[in-house]
CSV table of C-alpha atoms and ligand atoms in Angstrom, one decimal:
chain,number,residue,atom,x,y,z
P,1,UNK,CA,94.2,99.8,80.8
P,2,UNK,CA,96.5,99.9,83.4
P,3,UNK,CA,97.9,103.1,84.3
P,4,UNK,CA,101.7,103.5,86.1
P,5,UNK,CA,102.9,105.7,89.2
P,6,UNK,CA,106.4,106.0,89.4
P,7,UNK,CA,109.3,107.8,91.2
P,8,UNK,CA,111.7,109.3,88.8
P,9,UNK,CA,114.7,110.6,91.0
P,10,UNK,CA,116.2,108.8,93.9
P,11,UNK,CA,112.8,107.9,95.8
P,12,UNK,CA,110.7,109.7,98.0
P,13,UNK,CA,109.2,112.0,95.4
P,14,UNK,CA,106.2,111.7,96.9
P,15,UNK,CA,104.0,109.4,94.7
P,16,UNK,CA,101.9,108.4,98.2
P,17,UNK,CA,100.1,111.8,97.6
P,18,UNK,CA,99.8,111.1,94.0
P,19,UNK,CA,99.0,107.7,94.3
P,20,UNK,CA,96.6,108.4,97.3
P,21,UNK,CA,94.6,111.4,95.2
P,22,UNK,CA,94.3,108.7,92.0
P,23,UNK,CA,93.7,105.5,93.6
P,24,UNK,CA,89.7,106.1,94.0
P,25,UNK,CA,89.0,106.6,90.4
P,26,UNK,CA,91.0,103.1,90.4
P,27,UNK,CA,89.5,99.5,90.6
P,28,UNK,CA,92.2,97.9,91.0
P,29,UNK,CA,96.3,99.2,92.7
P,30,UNK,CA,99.4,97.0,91.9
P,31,UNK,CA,102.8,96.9,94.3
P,32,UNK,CA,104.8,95.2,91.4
P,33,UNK,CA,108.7,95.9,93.0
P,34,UNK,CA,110.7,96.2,95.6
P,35,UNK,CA,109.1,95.6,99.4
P,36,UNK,CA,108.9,96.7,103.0
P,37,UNK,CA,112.0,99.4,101.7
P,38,UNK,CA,109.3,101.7,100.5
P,39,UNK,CA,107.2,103.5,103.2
P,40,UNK,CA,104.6,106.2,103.7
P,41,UNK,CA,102.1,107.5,106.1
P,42,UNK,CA,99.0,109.0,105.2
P,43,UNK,CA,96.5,110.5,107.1
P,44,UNK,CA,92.7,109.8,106.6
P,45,UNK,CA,89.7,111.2,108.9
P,46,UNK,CA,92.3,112.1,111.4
P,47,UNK,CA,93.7,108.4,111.7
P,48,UNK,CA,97.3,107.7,110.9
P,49,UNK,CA,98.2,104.8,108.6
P,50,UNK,CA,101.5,103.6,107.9
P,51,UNK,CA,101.9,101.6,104.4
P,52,UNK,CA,105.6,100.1,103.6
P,53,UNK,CA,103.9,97.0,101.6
P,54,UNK,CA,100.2,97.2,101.5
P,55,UNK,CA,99.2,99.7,98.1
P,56,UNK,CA,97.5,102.9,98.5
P,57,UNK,CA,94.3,101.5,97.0
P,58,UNK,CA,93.7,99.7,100.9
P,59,UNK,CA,92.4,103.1,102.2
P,60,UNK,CA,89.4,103.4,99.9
P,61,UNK,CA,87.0,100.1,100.2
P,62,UNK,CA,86.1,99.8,96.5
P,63,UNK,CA,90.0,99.2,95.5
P,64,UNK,CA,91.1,95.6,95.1
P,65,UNK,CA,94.7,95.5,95.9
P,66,UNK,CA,97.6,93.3,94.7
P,67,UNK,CA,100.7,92.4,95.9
P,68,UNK,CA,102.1,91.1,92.8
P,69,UNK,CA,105.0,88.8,91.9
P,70,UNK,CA,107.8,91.1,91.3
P,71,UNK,CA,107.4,92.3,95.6
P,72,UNK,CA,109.5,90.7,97.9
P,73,UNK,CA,107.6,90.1,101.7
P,74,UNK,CA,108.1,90.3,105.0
P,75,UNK,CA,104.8,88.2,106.2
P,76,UNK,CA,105.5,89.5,109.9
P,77,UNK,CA,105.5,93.3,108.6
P,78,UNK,CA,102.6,92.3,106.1
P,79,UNK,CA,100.6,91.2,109.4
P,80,UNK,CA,101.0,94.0,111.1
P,81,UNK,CA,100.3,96.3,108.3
P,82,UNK,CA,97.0,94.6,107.5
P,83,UNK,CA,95.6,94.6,111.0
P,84,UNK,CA,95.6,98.2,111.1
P,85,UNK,CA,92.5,97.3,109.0
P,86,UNK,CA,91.2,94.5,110.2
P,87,UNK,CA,90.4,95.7,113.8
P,88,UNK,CA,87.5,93.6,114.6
P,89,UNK,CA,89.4,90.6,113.7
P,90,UNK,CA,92.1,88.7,115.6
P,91,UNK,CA,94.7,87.8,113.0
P,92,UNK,CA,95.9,85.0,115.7
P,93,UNK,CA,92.8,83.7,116.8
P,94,UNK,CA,90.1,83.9,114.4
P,95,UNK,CA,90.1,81.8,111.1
P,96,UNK,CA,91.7,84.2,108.2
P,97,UNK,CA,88.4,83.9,106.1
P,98,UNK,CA,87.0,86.2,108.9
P,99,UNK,CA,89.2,89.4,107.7
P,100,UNK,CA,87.7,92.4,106.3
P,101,UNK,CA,90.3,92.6,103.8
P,102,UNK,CA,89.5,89.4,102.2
P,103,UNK,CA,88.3,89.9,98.2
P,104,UNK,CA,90.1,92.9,98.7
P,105,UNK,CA,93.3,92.3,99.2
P,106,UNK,CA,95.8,89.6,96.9
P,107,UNK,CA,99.2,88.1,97.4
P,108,UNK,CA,100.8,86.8,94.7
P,109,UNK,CA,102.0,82.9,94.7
P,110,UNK,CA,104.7,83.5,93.1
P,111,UNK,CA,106.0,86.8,95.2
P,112,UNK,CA,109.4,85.9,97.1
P,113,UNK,CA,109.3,85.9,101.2
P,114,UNK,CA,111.9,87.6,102.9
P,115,UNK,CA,113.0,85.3,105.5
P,116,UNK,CA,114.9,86.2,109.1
P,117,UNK,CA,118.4,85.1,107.4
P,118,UNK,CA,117.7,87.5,104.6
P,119,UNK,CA,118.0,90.8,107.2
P,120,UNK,CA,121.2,89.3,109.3
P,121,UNK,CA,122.6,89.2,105.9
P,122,UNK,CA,121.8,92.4,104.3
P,123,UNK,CA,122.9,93.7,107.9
P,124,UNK,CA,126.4,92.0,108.0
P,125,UNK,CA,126.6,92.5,103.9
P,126,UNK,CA,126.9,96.3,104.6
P,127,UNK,CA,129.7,95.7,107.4
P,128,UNK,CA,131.7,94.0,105.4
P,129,UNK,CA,131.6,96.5,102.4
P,130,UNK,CA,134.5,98.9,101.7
P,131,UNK,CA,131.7,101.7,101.1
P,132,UNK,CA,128.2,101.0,102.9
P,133,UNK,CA,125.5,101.4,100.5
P,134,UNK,CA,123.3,102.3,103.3
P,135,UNK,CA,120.5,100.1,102.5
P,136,UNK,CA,117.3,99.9,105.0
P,137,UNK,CA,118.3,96.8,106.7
P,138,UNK,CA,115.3,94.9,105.7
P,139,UNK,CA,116.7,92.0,103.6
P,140,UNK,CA,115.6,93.6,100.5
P,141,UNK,CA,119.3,92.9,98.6
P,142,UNK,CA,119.2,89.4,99.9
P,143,UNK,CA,115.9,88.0,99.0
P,144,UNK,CA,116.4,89.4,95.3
P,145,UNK,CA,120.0,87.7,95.6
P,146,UNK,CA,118.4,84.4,96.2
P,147,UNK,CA,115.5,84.4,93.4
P,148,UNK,CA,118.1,85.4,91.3
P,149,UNK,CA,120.4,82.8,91.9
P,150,UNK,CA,117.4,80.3,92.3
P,151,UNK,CA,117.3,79.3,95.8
P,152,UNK,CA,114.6,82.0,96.7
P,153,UNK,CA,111.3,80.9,98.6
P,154,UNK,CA,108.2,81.9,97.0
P,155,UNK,CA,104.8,82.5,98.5
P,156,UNK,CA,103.2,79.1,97.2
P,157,UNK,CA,106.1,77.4,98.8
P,158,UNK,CA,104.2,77.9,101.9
P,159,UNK,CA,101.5,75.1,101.2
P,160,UNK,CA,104.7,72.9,100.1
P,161,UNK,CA,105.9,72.3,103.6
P,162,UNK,CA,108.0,69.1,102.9
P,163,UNK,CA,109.7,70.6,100.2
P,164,UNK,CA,109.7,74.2,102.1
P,165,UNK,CA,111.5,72.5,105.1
P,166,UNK,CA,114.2,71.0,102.7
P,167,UNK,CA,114.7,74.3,100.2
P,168,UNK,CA,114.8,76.5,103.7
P,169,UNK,CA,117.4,73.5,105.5
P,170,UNK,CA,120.0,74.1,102.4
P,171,UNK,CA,119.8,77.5,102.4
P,172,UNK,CA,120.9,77.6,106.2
P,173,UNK,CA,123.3,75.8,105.4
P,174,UNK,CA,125.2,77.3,102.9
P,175,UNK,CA,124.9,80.6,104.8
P,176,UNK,CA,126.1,79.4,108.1
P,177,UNK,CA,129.5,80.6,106.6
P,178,UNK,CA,129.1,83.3,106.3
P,179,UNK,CA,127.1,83.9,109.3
P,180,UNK,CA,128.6,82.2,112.1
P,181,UNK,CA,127.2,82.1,115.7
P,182,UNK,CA,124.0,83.3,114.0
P,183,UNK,CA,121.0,82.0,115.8
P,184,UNK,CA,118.3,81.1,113.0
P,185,UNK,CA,116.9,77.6,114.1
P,186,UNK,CA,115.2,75.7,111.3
P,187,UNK,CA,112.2,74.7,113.3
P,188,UNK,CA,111.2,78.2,114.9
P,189,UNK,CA,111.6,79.7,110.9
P,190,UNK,CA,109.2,76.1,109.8
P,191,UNK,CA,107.0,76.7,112.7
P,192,UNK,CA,106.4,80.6,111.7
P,193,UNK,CA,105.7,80.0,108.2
P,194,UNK,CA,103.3,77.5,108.7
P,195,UNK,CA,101.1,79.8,111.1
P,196,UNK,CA,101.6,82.2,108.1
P,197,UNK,CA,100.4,79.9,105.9
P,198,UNK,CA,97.1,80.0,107.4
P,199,UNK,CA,97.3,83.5,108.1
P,200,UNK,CA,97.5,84.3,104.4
P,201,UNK,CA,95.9,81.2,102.4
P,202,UNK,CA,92.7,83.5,101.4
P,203,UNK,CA,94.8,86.5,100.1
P,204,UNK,CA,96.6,84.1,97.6
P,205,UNK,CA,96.1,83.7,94.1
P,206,UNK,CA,98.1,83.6,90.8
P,207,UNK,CA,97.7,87.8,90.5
P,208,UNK,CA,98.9,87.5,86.7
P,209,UNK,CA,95.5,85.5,85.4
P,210,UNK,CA,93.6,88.3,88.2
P,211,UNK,CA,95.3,91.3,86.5
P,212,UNK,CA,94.4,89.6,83.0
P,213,UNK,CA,91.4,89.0,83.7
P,214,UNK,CA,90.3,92.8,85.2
P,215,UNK,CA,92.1,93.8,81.8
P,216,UNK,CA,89.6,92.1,80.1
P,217,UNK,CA,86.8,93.5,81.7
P,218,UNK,CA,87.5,96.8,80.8
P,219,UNK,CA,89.0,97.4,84.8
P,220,UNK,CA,91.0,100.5,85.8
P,221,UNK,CA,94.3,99.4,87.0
P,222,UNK,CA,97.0,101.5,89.0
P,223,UNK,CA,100.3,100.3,89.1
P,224,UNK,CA,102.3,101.7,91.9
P,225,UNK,CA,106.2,102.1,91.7
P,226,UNK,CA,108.1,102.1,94.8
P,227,UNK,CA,111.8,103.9,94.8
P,228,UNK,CA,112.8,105.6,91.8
P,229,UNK,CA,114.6,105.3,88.3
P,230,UNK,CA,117.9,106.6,89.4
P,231,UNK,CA,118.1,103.6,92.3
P,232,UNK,CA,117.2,101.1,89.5
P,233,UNK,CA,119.4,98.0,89.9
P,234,UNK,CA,120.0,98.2,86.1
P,235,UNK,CA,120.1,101.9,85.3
P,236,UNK,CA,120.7,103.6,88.5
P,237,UNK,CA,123.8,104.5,89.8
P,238,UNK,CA,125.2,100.5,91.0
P,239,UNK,CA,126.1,99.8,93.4
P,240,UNK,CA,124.4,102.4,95.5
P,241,UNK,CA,120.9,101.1,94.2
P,242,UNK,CA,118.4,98.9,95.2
P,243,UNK,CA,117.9,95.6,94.1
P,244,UNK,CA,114.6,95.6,92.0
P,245,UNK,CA,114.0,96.9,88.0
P,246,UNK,CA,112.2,100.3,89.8
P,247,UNK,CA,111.7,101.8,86.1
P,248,UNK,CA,108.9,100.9,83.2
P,249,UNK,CA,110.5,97.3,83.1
P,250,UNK,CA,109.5,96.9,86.5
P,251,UNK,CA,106.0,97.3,85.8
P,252,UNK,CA,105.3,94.4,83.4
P,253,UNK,CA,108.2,91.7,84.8
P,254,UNK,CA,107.1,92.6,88.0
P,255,UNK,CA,103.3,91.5,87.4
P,256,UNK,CA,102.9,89.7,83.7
P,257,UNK,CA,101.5,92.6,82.1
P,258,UNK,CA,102.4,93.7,78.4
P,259,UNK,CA,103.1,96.7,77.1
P,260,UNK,CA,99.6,96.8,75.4
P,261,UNK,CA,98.6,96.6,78.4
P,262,UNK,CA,99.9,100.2,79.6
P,263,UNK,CA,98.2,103.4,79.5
P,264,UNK,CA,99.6,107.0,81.0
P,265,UNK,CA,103.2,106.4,82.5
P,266,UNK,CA,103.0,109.1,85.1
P,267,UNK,CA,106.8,109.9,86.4
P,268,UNK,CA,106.8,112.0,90.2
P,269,UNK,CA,109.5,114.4,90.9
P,270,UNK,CA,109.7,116.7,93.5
P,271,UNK,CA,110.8,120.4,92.3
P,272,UNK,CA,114.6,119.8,94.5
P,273,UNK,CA,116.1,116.5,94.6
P,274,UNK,CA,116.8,113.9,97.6
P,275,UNK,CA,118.5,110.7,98.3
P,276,UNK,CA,118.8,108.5,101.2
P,277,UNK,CA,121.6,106.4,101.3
P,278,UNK,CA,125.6,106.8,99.9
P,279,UNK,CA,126.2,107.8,96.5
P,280,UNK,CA,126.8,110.1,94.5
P,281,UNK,CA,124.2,113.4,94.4
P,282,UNK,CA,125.8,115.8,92.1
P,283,UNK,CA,123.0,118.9,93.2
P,284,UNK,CA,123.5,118.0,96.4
P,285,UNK,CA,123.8,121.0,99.2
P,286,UNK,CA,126.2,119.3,101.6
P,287,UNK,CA,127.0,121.1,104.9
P,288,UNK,CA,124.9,124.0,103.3
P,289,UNK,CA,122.0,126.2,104.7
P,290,UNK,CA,120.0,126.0,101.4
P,291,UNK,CA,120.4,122.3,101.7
P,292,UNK,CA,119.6,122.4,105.6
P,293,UNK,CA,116.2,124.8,104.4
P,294,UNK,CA,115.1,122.2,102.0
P,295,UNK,CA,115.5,118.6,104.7
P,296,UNK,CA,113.4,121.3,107.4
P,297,UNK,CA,110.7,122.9,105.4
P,298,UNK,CA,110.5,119.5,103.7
P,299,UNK,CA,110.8,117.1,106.5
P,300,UNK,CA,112.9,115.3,104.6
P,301,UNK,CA,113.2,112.6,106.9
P,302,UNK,CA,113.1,108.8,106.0
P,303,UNK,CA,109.5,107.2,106.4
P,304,UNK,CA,111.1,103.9,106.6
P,305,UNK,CA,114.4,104.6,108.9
P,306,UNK,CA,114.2,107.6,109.9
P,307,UNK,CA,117.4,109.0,108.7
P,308,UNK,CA,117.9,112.6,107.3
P,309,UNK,CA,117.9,112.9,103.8
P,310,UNK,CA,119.9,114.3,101.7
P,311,UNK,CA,118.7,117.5,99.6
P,312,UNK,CA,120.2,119.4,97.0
P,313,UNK,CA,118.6,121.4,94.1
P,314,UNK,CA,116.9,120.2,90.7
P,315,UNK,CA,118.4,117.9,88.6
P,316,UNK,CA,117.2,118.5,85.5
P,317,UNK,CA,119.7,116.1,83.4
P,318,UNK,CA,119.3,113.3,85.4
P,319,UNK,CA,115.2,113.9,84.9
P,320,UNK,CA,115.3,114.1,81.7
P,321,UNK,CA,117.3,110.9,81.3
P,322,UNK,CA,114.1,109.2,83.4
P,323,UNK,CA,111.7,110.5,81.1
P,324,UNK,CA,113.3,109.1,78.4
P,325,UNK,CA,113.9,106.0,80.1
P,326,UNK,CA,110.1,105.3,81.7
P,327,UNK,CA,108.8,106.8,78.5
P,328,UNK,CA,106.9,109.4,80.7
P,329,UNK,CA,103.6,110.6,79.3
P,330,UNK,CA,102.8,112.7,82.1
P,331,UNK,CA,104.8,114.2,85.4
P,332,UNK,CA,103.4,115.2,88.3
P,333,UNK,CA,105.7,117.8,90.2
P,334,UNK,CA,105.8,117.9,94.2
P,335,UNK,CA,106.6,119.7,97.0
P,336,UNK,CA,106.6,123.1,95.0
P,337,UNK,CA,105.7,125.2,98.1
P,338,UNK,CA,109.2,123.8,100.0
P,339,UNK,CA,110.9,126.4,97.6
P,340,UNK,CA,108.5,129.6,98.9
P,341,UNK,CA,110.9,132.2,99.7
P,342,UNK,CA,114.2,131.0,98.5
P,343,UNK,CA,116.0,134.2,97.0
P,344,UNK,CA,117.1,132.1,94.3
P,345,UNK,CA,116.5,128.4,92.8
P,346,UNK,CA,119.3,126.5,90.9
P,347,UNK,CA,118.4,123.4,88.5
P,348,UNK,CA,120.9,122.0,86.8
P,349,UNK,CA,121.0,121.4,83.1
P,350,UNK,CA,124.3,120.3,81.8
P,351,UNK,CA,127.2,118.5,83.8
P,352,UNK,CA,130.9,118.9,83.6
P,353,UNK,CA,132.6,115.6,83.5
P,354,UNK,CA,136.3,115.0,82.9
P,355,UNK,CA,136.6,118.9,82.1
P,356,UNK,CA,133.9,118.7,79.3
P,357,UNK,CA,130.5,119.8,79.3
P,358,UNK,CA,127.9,117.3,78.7
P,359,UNK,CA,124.4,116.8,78.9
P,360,UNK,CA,123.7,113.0,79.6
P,361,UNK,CA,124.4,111.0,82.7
P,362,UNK,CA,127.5,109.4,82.5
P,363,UNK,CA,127.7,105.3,84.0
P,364,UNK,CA,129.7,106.7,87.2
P,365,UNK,CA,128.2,110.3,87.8
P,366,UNK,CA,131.3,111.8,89.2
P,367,UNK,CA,130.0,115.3,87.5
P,368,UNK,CA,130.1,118.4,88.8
P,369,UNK,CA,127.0,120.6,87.9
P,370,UNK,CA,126.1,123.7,85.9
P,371,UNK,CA,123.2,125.6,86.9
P,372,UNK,CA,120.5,127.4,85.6
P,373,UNK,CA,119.8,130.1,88.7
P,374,UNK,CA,116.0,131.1,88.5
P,375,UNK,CA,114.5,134.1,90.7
P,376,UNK,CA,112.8,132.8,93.4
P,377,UNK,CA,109.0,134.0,94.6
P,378,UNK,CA,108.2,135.8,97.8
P,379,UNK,CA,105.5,134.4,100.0
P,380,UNK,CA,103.5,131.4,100.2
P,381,UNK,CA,102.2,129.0,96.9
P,382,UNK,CA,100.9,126.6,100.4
P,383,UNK,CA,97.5,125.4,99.2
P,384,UNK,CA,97.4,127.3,95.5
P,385,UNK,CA,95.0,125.2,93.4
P,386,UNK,CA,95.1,126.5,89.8
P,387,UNK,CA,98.1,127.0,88.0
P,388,UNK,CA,97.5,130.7,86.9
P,389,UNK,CA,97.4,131.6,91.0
P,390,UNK,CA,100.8,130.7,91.5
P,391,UNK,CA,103.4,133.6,91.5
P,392,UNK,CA,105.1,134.1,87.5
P,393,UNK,CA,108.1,133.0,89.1
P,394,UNK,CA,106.7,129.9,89.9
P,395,UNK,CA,105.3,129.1,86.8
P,396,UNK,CA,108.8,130.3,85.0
P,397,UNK,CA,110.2,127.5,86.9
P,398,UNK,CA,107.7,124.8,85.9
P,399,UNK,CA,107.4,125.9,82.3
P,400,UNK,CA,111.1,125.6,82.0
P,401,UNK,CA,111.3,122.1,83.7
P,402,UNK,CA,108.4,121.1,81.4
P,403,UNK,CA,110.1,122.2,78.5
P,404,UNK,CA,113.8,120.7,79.4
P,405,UNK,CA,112.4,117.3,80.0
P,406,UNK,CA,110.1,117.6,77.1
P,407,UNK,CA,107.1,116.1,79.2
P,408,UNK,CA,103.9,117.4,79.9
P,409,UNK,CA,103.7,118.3,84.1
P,410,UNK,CA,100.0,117.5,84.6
P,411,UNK,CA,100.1,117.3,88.3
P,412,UNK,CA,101.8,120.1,90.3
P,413,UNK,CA,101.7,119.7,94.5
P,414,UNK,CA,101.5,122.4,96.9
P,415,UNK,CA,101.0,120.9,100.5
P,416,UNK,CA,101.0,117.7,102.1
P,417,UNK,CA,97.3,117.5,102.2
P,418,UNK,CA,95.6,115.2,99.5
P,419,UNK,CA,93.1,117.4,97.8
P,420,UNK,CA,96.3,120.4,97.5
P,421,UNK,CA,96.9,119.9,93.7
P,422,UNK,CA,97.1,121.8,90.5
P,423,UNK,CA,95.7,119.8,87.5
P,424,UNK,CA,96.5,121.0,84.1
M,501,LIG,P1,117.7,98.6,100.0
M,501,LIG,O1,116.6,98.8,99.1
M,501,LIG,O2,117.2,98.6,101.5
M,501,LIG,O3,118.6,97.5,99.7
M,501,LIG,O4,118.6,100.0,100.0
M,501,LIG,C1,119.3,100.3,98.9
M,501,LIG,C2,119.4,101.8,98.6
M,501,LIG,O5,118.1,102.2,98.2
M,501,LIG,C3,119.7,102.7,99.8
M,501,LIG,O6,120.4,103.8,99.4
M,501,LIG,C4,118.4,103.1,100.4
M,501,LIG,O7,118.4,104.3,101.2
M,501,LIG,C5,117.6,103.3,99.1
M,501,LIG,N1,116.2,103.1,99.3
M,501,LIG,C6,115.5,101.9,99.4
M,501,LIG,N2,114.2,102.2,99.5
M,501,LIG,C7,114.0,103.5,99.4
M,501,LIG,C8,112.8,104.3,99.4
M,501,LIG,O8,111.7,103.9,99.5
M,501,LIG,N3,113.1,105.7,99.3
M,501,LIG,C9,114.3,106.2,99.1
M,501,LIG,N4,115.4,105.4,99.1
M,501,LIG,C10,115.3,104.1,99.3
């Protein structure tokens, strides 16, 4: 069966930890969306590893990982990423058979590339807009722009190179436009992709048939969401999305896997909300000390860019609505020990919209919210491992969350460090 992580707010929930603690009792863990957007560091024997594209499952060495055909790649940040495991091996001069990662790492053929006009664009896209979205710069929007509109580049394009030179010369062209005095030189782009082409030829493979086929075989499958629901270029708040399907739809367009195929749908919140980017954040705790508390006991601080985030409380309507939309079977609930000491804690459970009080999320989100104020707890839940040690207050808050959302929270996190979780 295969089994699926994903965010359910506005991204950074923290499904690295989750994904990280899970991933060993996994064979095999799936990237199916979105690309080098994502981001998270995780610490392993006292060495630092950064992963925007490579899944989780790379840090334990029974895990076959997959890159599958719903990600969109940046082969220069895909390089980089795998040589911090591949230190023996010189991804420039050595043949690419040589890597350690090879068997255990696959890229599918049918995966779009992200190519260097792709991040001038996205760049100059958010220039020209009235209201920037406030994207990461890294060419996501574009390279789902053009495999939409059927002038994208795929991975097996790479062993095309006739045809790649040709597809690659037209779409130059028709962006010059609209990026004048731009410097992207057909040759250098053909002359990188072909040295990536070598770089990468033993990673490829058609990851559908490979998922199938570990399906068959009774294999435990992960499949790792990156984002979250409410940035879902469908059902998030457009335009200030991304530009994949980051919810359950994601998950099986994203790598040719039915729903037969899925087991537990695991949705990751964390217990206040966050959201990079422009917007609208109805919770949100703008030019507020509460808010200010939560982005520096949280260090809530972009993995990818570096920016601030922006923090506000619980948003229990908007969670519920990505229960119901993943079809959640289980939660896991993070960053619990952020809210230690907080005199109060506000979630909010209905919104008021056009002076009414409702309690789903309206196409625009231009709500105010109404809050449920909880009592906060005094001291520390840093490192509590068993539900029944965490202070009543605490669990009042959970069991209410639980309730609202009318999901199970199996999975409750309270530190950064992986083997800090409640499981219940
Ligand atoms: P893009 O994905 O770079 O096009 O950015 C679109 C929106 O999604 C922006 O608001 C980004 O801040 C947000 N975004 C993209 N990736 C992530 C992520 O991994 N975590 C949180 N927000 C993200």
């Amino acid at each position: 069966m295969a089994d699926v992580i994903l965010g359910i707010q506005w991204g950074d929930e923290g499904k690295g930890k989750i994904v990280d603690n899970l991933a060993s009792k996994f064979e095999y863990v799936v990237r199916y969306q979105g690309g080098n957007n994502a981001g998270h560091t995780i610490v392993v024997d006292g060495k630092t590893y950064t992963l925007h594209l490579l899944p989780s499952g790379i840090l334990y060495k029974n895990c076959k990982n997959v890159l599958a055909n719903g990600v969109v790649i940046d082969l220069g940040e895909l390089d980089m990423e795998m040589n911090q495991f591949e230190e023996s091996f010189d991804s420039k001069g050595d043949i690419a058979e040589k890597s350690p990662l090879v068997g255990r790492l696959f890229i599918s053929n049918k995966a779009h590339i992200i190519l260097p006009y792709h991040i001038l664009l996205d760049n100059a896209n958010e220039k020209n807009r009235t209201k920037a979205i406030g994207t990461t710069g890294k060419g996501i929007g574009p390279a789902y722009a053009d495999k939409i509109s059927r002038c994208g580049i795929q991975i097996g394009d790479l062993y095309r190179l006739e045809s790649l030179r040709s597809k690659i010369k037209a779409n130059l062209d028709s962006i010059s436009s609209r990026l004048p005095n731009n410097n992207l030189n057909l040759d250098s782009i053909m002359a990188e992709l072909s040295g990536f082409a070598a770089r990468f030829k033993p990673f490829i493979t058609d990851t559908t048939l490979l998922l199938w086929d570990a399906q068959k075989q009774g294999k435990k499958i992960l499949l790792e969401g990156a984002q979250g629901s409410m940035l879902d270029i469908d059902h998030g708040t457009y335009p200030f999305v991304t530009s994949s399907t980051t919810s359950i739809a994601g998950a099986l367009s994203g790598t040719g896997l039915n729903t037969s195929d899925i087991g537990e749908v695991i949705g990751v919140a964390k217990a206040y909300c966050t959201r990079v980017g422009n917007g609208e954040f109805p919770t949100e705790l703008l030019e507020n000390e509460l808010g200010e508390k939560l982005q520096e006991k949280g260090h809530e601080f972009g993995a990818t860019t570096g920016r601030p985030r922006r923090c506000g409380w619980l948003d229990l309507v908007a969670l519920r609505h990505a229960v119901r939309l993943n079809g959640c079977t289980k939660l896991a609930l993070m960053k619990i020990d952020v809210l230690d000491n907080f005199e109060y804690i506000n979630a909010c459970v209905k919104y008021r919209y056009h002076n009414e009080e409702i309690e789903y999320v309206p196409d625009d989100l231009d709500v105010d919210p109404i809050y449920k104020e909880f009592v906060g707890w005094a001291g520390s839940v840093r490192g509590i491992r068993k539900f029944d040690d965490l202070p009543p207050e605490a669990q009042n808050y959970i069991n209410f969350i639980e309730d609202f959302v009318g999901c199970k929270i199996a999975y409750i996190s309270t530190s950064p460090e992986r083997e800090d979780l409640i499981a219940r």
